[in-house]
mmCIF file of C-alpha atoms and ligand atoms in Angstrom:
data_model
loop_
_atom_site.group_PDB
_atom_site.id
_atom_site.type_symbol
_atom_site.label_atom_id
_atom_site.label_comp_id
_atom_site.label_asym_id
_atom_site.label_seq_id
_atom_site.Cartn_x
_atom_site.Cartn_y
_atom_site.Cartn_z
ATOM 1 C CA UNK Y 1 -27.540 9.116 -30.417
ATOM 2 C CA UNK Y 2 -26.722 7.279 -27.112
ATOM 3 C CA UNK Y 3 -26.754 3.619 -27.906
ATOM 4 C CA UNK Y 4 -26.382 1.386 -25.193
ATOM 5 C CA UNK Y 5 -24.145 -1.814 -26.432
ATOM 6 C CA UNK Y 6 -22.993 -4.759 -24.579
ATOM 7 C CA UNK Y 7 -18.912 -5.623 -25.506
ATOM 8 C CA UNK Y 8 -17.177 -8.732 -25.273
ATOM 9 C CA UNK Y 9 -13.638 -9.633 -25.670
ATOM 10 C CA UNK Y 10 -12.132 -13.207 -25.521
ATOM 11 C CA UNK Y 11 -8.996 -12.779 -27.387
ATOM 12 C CA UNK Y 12 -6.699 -14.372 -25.235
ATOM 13 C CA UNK Y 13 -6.760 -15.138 -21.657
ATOM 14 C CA UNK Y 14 -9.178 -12.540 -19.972
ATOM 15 C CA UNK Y 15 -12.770 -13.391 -20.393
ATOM 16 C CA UNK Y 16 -14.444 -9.512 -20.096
ATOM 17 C CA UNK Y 17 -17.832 -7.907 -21.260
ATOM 18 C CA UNK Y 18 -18.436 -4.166 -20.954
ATOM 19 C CA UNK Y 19 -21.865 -2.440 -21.056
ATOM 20 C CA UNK Y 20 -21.409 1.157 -22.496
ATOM 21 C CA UNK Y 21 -24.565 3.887 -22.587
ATOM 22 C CA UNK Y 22 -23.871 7.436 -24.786
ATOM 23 C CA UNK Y 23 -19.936 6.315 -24.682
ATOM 24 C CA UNK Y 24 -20.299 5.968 -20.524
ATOM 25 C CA UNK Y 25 -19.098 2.996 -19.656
ATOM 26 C CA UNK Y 26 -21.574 1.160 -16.941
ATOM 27 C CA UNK Y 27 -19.221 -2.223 -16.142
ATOM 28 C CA UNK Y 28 -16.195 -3.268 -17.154
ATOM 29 C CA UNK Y 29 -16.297 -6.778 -15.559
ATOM 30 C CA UNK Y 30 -12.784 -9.059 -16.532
ATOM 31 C CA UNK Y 31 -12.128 -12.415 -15.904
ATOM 32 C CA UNK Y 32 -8.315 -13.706 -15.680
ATOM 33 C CA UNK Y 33 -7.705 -16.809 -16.151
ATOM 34 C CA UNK Y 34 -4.996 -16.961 -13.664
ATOM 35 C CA UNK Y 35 -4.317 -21.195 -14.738
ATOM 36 C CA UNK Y 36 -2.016 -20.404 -17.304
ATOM 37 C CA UNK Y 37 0.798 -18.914 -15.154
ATOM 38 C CA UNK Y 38 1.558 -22.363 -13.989
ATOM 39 C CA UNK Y 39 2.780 -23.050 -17.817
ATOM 40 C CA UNK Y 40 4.440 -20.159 -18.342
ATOM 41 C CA UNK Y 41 2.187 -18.815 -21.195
ATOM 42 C CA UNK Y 42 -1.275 -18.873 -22.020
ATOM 43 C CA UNK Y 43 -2.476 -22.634 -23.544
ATOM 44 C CA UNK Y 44 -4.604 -21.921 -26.026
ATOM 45 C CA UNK Y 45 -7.146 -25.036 -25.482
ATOM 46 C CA UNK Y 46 -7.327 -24.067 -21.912
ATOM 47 C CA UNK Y 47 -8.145 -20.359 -22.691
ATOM 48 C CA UNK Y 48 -10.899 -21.392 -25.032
ATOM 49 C CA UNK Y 49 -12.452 -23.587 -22.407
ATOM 50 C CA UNK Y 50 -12.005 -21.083 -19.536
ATOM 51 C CA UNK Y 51 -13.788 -18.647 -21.850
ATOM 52 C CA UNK Y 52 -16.830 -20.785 -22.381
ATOM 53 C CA UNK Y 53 -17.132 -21.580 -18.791
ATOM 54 C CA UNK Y 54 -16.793 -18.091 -17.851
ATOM 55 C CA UNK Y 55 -18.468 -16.134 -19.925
ATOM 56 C CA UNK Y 56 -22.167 -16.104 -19.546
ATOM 57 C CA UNK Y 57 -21.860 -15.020 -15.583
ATOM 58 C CA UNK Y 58 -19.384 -12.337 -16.826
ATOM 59 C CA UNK Y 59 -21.780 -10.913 -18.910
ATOM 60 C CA UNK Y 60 -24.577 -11.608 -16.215
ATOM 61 C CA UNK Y 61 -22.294 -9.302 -13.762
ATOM 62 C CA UNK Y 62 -21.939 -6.494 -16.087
ATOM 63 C CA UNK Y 63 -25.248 -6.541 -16.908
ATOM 64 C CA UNK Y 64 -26.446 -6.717 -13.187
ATOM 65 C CA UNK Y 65 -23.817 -3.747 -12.320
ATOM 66 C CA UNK Y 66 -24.799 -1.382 -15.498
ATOM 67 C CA UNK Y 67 -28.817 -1.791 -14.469
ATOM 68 C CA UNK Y 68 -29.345 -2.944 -17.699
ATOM 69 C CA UNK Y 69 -31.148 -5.908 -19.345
ATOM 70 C CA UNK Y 70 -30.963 -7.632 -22.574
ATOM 71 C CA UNK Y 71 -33.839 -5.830 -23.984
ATOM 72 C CA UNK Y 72 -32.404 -2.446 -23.472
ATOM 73 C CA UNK Y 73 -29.301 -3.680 -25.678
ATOM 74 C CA UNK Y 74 -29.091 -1.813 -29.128
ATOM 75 C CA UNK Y 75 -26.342 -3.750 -30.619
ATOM 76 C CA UNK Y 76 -23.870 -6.635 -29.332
ATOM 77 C CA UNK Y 77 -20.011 -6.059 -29.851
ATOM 78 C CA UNK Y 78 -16.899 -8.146 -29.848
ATOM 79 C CA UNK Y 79 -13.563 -8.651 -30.683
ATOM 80 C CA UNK Y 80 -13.399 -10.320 -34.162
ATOM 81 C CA UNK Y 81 -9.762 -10.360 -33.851
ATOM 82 C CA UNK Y 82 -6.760 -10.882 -33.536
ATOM 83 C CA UNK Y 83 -6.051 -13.112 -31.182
ATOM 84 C CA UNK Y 84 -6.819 -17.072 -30.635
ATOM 85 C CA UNK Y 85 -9.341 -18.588 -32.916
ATOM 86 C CA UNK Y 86 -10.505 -21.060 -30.341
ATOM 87 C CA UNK Y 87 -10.999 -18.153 -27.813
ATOM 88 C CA UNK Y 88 -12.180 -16.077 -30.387
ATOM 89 C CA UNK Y 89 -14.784 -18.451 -31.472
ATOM 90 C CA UNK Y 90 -15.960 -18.577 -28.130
ATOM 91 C CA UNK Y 91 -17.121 -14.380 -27.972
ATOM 92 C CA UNK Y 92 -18.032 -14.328 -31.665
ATOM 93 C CA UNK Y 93 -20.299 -17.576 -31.208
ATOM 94 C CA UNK Y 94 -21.883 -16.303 -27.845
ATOM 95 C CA UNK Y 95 -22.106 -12.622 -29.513
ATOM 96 C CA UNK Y 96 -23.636 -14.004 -32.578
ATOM 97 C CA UNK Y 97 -26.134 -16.027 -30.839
ATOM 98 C CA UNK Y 98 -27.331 -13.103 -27.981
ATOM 99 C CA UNK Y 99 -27.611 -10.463 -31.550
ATOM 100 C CA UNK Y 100 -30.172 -13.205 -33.310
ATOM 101 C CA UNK Y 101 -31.988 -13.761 -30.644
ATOM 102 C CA UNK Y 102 -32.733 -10.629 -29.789
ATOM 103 C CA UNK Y 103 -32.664 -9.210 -33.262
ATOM 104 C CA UNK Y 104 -29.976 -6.195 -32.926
ATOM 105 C CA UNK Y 105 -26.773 -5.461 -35.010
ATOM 106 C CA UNK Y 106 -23.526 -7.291 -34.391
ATOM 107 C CA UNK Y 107 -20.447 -5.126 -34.255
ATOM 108 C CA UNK Y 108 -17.066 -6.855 -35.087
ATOM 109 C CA UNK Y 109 -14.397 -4.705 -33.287
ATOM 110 C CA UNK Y 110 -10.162 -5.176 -34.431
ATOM 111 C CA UNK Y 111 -8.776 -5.480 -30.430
ATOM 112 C CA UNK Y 112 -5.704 -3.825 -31.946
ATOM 113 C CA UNK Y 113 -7.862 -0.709 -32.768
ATOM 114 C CA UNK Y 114 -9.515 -0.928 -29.259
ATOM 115 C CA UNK Y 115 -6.702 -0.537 -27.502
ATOM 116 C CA UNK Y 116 -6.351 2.922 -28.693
ATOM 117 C CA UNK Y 117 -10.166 3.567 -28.184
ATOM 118 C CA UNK Y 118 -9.191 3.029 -24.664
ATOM 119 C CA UNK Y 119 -7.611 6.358 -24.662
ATOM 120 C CA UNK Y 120 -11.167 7.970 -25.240
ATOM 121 C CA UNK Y 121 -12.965 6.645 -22.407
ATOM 122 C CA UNK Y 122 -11.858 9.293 -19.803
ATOM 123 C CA UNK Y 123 -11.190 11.689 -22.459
ATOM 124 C CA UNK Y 124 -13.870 12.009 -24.974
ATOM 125 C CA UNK Y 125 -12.855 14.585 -27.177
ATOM 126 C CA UNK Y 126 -8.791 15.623 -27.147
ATOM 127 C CA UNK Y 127 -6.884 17.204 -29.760
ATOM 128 C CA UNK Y 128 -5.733 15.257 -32.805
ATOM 129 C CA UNK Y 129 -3.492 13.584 -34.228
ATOM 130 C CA UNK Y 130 -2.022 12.019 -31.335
ATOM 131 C CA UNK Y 131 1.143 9.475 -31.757
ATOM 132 C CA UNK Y 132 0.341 6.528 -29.964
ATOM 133 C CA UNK Y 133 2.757 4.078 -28.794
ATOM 134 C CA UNK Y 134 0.584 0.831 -28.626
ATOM 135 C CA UNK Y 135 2.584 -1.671 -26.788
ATOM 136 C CA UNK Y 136 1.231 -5.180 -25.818
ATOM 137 C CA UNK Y 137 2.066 -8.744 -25.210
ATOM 138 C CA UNK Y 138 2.119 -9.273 -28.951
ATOM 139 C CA UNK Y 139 2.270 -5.881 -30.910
ATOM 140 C CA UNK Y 140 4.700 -2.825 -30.615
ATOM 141 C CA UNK Y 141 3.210 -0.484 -32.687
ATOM 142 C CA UNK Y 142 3.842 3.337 -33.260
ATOM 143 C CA UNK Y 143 0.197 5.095 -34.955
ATOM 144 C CA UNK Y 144 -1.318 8.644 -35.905
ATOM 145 C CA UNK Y 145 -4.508 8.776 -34.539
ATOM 146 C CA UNK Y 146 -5.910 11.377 -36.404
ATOM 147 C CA UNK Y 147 -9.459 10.964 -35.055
ATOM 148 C CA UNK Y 148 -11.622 8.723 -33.089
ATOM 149 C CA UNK Y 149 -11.643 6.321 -35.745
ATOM 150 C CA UNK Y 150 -8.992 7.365 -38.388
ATOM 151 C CA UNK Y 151 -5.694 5.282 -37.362
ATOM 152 C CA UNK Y 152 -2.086 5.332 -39.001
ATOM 153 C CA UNK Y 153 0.386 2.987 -38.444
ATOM 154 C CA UNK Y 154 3.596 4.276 -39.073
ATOM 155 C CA UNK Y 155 6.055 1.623 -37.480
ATOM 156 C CA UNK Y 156 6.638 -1.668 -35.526
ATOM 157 C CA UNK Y 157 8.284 -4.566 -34.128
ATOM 158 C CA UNK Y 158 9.977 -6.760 -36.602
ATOM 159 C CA UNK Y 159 10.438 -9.525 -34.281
ATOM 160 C CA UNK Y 160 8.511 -9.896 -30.717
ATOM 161 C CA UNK Y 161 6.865 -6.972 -29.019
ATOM 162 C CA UNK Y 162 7.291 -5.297 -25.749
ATOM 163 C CA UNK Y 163 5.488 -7.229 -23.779
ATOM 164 C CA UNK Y 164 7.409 -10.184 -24.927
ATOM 165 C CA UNK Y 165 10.897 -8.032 -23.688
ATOM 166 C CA UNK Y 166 9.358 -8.541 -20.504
ATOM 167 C CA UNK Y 167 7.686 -11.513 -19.885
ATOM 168 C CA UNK Y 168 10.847 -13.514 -21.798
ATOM 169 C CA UNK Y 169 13.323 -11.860 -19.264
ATOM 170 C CA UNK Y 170 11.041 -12.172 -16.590
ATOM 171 C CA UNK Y 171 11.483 -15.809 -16.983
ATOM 172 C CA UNK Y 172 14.667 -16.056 -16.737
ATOM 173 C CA UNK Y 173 15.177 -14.425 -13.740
ATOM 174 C CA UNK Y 174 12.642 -16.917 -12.298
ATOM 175 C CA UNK Y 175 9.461 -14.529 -12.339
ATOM 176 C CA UNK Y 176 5.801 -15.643 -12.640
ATOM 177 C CA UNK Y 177 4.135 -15.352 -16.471
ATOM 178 C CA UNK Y 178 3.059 -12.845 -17.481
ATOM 179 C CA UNK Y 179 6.669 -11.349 -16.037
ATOM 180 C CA UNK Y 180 6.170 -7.682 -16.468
ATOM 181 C CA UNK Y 181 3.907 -6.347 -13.768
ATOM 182 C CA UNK Y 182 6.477 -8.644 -11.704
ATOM 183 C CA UNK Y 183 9.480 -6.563 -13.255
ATOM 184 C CA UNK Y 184 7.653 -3.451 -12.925
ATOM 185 C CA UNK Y 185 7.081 -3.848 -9.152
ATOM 186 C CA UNK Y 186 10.677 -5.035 -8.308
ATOM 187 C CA UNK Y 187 12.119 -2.386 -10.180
ATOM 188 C CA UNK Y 188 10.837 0.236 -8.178
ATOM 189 C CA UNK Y 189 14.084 -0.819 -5.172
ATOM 190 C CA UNK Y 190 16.205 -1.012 -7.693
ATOM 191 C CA UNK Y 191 19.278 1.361 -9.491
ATOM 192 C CA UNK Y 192 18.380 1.443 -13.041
ATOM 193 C CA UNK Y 193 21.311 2.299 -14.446
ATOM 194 C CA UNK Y 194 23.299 -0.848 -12.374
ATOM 195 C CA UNK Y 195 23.504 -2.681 -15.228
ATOM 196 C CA UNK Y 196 23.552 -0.996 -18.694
ATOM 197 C CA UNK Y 197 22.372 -3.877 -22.118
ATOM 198 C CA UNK Y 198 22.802 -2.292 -25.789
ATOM 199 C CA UNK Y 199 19.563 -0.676 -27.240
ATOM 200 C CA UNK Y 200 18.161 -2.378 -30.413
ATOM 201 C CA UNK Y 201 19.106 -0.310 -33.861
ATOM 202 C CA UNK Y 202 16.726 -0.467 -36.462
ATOM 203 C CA UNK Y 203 16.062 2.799 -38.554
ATOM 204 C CA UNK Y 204 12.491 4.330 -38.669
ATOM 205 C CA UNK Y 205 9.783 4.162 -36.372
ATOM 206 C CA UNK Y 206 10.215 0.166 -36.563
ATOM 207 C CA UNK Y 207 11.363 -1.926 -33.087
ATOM 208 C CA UNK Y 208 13.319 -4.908 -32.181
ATOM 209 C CA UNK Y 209 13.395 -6.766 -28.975
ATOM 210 C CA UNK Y 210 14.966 -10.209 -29.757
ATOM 211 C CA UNK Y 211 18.777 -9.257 -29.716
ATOM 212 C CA UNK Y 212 17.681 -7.576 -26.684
ATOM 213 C CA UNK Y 213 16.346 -10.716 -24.983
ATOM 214 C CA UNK Y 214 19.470 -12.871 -26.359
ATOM 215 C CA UNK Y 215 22.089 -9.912 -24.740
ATOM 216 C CA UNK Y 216 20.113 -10.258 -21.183
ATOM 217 C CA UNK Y 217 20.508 -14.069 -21.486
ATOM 218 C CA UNK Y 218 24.058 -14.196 -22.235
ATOM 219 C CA UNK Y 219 24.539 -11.542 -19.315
ATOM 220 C CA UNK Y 220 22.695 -13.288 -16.730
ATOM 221 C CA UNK Y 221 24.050 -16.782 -17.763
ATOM 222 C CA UNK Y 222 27.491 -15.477 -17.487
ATOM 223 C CA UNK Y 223 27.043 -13.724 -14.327
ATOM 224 C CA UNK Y 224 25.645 -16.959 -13.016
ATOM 225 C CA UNK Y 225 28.717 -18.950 -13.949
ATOM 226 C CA UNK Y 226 30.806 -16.910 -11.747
ATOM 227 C CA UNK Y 227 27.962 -16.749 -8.907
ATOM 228 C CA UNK Y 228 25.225 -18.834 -8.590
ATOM 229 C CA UNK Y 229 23.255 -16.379 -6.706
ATOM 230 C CA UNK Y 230 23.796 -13.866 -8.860
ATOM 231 C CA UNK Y 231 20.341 -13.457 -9.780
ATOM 232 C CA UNK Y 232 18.976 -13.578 -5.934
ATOM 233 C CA UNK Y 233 21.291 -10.946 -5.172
ATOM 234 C CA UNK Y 234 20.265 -8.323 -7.983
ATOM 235 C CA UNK Y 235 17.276 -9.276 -8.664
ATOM 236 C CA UNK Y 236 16.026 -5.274 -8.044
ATOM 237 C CA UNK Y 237 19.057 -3.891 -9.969
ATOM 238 C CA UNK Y 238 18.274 -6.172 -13.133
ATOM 239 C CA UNK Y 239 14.135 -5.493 -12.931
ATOM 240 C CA UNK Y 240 15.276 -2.043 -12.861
ATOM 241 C CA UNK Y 241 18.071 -2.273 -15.309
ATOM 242 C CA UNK Y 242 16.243 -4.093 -18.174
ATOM 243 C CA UNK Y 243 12.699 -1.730 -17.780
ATOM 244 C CA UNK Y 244 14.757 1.461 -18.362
ATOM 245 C CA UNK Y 245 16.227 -0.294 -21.185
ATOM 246 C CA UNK Y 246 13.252 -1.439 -22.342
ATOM 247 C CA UNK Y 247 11.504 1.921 -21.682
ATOM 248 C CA UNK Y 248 14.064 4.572 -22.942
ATOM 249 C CA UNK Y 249 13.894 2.646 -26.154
ATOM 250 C CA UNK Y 250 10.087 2.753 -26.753
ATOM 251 C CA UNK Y 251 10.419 6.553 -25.525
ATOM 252 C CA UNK Y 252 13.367 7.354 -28.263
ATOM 253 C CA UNK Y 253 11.150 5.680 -31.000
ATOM 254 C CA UNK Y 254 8.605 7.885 -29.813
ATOM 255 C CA UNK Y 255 10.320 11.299 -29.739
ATOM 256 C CA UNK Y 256 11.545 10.638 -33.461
ATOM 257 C CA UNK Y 257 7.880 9.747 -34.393
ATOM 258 C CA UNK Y 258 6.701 12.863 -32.430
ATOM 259 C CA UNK Y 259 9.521 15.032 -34.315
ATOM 260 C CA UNK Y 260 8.212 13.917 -37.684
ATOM 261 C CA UNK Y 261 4.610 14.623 -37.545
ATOM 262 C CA UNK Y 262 4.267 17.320 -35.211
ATOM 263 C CA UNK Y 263 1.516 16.194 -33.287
ATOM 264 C CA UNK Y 264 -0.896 17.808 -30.426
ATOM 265 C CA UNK Y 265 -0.819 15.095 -28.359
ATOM 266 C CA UNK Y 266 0.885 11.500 -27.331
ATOM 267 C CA UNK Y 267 -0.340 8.751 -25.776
ATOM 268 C CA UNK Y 268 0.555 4.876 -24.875
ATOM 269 C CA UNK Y 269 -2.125 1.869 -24.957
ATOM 270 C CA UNK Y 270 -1.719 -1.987 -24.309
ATOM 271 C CA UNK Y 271 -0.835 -4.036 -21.574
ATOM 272 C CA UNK Y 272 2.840 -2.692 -21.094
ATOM 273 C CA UNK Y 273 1.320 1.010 -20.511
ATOM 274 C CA UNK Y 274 0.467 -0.347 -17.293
ATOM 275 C CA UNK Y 275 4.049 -0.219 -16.285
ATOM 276 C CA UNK Y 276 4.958 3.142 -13.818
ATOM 277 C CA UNK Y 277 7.916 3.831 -14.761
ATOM 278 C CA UNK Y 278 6.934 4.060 -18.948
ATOM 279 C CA UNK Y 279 3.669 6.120 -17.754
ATOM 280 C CA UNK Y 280 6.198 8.905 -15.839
ATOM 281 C CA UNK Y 281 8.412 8.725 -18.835
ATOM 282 C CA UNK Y 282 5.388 9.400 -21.060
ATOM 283 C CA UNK Y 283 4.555 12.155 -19.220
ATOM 284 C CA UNK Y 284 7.338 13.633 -18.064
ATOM 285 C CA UNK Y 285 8.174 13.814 -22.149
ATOM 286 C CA UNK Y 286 4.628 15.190 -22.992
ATOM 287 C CA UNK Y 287 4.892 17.751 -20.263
ATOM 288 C CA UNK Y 288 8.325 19.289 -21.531
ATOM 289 C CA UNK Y 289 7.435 19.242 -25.205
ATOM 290 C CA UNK Y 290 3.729 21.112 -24.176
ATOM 291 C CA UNK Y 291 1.813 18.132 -25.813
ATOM 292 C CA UNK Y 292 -1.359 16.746 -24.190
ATOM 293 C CA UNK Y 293 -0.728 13.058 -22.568
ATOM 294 C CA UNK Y 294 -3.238 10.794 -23.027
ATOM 295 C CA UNK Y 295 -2.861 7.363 -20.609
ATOM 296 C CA UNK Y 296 -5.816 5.466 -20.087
ATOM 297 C CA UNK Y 297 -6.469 3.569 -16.322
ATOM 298 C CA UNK Y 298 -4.496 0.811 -15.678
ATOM 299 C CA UNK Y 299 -7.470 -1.494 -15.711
ATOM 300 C CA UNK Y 300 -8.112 -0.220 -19.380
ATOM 301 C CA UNK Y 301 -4.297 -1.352 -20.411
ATOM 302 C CA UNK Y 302 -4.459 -4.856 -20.342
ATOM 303 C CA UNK Y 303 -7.349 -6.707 -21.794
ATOM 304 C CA UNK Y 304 -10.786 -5.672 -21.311
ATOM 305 C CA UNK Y 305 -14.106 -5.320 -22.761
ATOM 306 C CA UNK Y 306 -14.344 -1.406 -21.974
ATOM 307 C CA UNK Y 307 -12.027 -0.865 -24.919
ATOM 308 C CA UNK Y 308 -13.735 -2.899 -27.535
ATOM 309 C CA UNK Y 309 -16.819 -1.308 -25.788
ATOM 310 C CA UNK Y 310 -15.596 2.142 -26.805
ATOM 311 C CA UNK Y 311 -14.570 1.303 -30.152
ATOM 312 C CA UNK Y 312 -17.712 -0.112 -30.713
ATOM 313 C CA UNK Y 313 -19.582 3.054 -29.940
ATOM 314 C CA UNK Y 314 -17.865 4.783 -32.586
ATOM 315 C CA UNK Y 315 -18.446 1.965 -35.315
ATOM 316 C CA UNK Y 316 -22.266 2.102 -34.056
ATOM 317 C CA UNK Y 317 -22.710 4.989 -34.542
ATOM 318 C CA UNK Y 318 -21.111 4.838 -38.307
ATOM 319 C CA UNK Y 319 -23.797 2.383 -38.587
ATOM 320 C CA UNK Y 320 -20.313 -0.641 -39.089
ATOM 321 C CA UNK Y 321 -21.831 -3.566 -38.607
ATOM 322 C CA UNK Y 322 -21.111 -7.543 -39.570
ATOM 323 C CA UNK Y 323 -23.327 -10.295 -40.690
ATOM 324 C CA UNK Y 324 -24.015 -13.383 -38.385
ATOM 325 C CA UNK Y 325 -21.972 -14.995 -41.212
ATOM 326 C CA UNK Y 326 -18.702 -13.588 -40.123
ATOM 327 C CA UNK Y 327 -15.905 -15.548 -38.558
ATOM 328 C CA UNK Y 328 -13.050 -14.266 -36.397
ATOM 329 C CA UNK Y 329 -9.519 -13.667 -37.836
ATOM 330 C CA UNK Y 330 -6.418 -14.233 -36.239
ATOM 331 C CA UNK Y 331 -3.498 -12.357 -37.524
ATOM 332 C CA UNK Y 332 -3.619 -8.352 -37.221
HETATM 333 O O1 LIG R 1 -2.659 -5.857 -23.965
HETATM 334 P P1 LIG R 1 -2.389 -7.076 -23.155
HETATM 335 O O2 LIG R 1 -3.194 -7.299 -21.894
HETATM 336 O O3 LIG R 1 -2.581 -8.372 -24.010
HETATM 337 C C1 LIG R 1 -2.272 -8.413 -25.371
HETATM 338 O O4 LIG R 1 -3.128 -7.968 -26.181
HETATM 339 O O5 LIG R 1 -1.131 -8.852 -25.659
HETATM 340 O O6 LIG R 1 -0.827 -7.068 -22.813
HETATM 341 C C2 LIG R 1 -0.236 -8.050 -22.018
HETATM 342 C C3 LIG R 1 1.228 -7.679 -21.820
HETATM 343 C C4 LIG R 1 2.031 -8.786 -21.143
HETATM 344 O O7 LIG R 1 3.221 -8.969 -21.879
HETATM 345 C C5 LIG R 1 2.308 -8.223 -19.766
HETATM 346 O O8 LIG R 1 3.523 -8.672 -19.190
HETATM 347 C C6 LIG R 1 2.368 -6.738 -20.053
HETATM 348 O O9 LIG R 1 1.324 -6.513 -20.964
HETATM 349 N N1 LIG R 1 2.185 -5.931 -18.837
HETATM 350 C C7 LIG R 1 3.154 -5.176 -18.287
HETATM 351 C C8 LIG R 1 2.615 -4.605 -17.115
HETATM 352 N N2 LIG R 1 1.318 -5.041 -16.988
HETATM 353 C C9 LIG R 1 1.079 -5.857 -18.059
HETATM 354 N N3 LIG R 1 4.419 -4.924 -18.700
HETATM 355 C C10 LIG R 1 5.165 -4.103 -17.939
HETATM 356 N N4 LIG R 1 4.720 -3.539 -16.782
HETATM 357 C C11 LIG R 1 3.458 -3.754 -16.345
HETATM 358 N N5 LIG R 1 3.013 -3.180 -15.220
HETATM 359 ZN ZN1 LIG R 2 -4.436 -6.644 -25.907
#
């Protein structure tokens, strides 16, 4: 079967659809909203309006650069959730609207569960189970994937998630939201073992970044007491400093995971697997424990439609689809 499915995904703050043909994608077209750095987080009212006044020429655009129409659309996807219910609302309504009208299924799609889909895009068919560290702006996960759609979770974050390390300590060192692509790129002039903070302990494959967060505070705010500039002056030394911290702790989780369940193959999905330094960790460790790495393109880390896309082929073609009575969710 080689369905050909338009995707959409407007859980937070990109606004992206995603034409896939026999699991090829054909466009990948995302929309960032780029007003919500000035606020230091994503405002949800504002998301939900840039949505609706993106949206339709996103999915115009994907359709123009796939070379397909409307009519050549066997089902409609999009993320049902979670993620904001006013940006939600705003896929699921168009989604819902484009699959009545043109009287095709409507495939609900968990963005959690498409972020590991993103691994299959460039790599249809690799060996299973894989242990996948899913790290994103709000989840920290660590899951089997024991086939394209059969998904374990065996640990996470009891308090924020990874991406919330980074954009939280971002800020305080006076970097733009969302901080960690910032952190990422000043890290790479920078010693990162300057400055050494205390790794998290929780037992099991579960994570914790918020005495983490409070430790860098304290540091920095001390360190400014004595010397105003303090910041200014290591600003390289302290990206580098907290994303090995950061990073050696999500690979350590890993390793145990990998230990326990002797896997074939490891992998890392969400926006923080767009970080360099985590993807050489990743597969540095893959390459010395002889286990395929999986890493999907950077443009398929953070929010897109390509994932949900991808995940939606699967559910297609296990005939998964949702009535034009559903409504989004929220909570994962
Ligand atoms: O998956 P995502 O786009 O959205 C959620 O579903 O949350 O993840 C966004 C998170 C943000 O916290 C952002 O700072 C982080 O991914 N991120 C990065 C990098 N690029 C994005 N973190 C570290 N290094 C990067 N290069
Ligand atoms: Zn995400």
């Amino acid at each position: 079967m080689s369905p050909t499915l338009l995707a959409l995904e407007t859980s937070c703050d990109e606004t992206s659809a995603s034409v896939i043909s026999g699991g090829k994608i054909l466009a990948n077209i995302i929309a960032t909203q780029e007003i919500h750095a000035q606020y230091a987080g994503v405002v949800p009212e504002l998301a939900s309006r840039n949505h609706d006044l993106y949206i339709t020429s996103v999915v115009q655009e994907a359709l123009n650069q796939s070379t397909k129409s409307l009519h050549n659309l066997d089902a409609i996807a999009v993320t049902q959730g979670p993620g904001l219910l006013g940006a939600l609302l705003v896929g699921n309504t168009f989604a819902k609207g484009l699959a009545w009208s043109l009287s095709i299924p409507l495939i609900g799609i968990n963005h959690l569960q498409a972020h590991i889909s993103a691994l299959f895009i460039d790599n249809p068919n690799p060996s299973f189970p894989i242990i996948t560290l899913l790290v994103s702006g709000g989840h920290t996960q660590l899951i089997k994937v024991s086939s394209h759609t059969d998904f374990e979770l065996l640990g996470q974050t009891i308090d924020d998630a990874a991406g919330e390390a980074y954009d939280k300590t971002a800020k305080l060192l006076g970097l733009p939201y969302p901080g960690g692509q910032h952190i990422d790129r000043l890290a790479k002039m920078g010693n990162p073992l300057a400055f050494i903070f205390p790794e998290p302990k929780v037992p099991g494959f579960d994570f914790s970044f918020s005495g983490l967060k409070t430790s860098i505070l304290y540091f920095v705010n001390n360190q400014k007491q004595q010397n105003p500039e303090f910041v200014n002056q290591n600003l390289h030394d302290l990206c580098a400093s907290i994303q090995h911290t950061i990073n050696s702790y999500l690979s350590k989780k890993l390793i145990k995971a990998i230990q326990h369940t002797q896997p074939k193959g490891i992998a890392i999905a969400g926006g923080v697997s767009a970080n360099s330094d985590l993807r050489t960790k990743i597969s540095q460790l893959g390459n010395q424990m002889g286990l395929e790495v999986l890493i999907p393109k950077s443009e398929y880390c953070t929010d897109n439609a390509a994932m949900i896309a991808m995940a939606a082929h699967f559910a297609y073609t296990e005939k998964r689809f949702i009535g034009l009575d559903s409504i989004p969710f929220t909570r994962g």
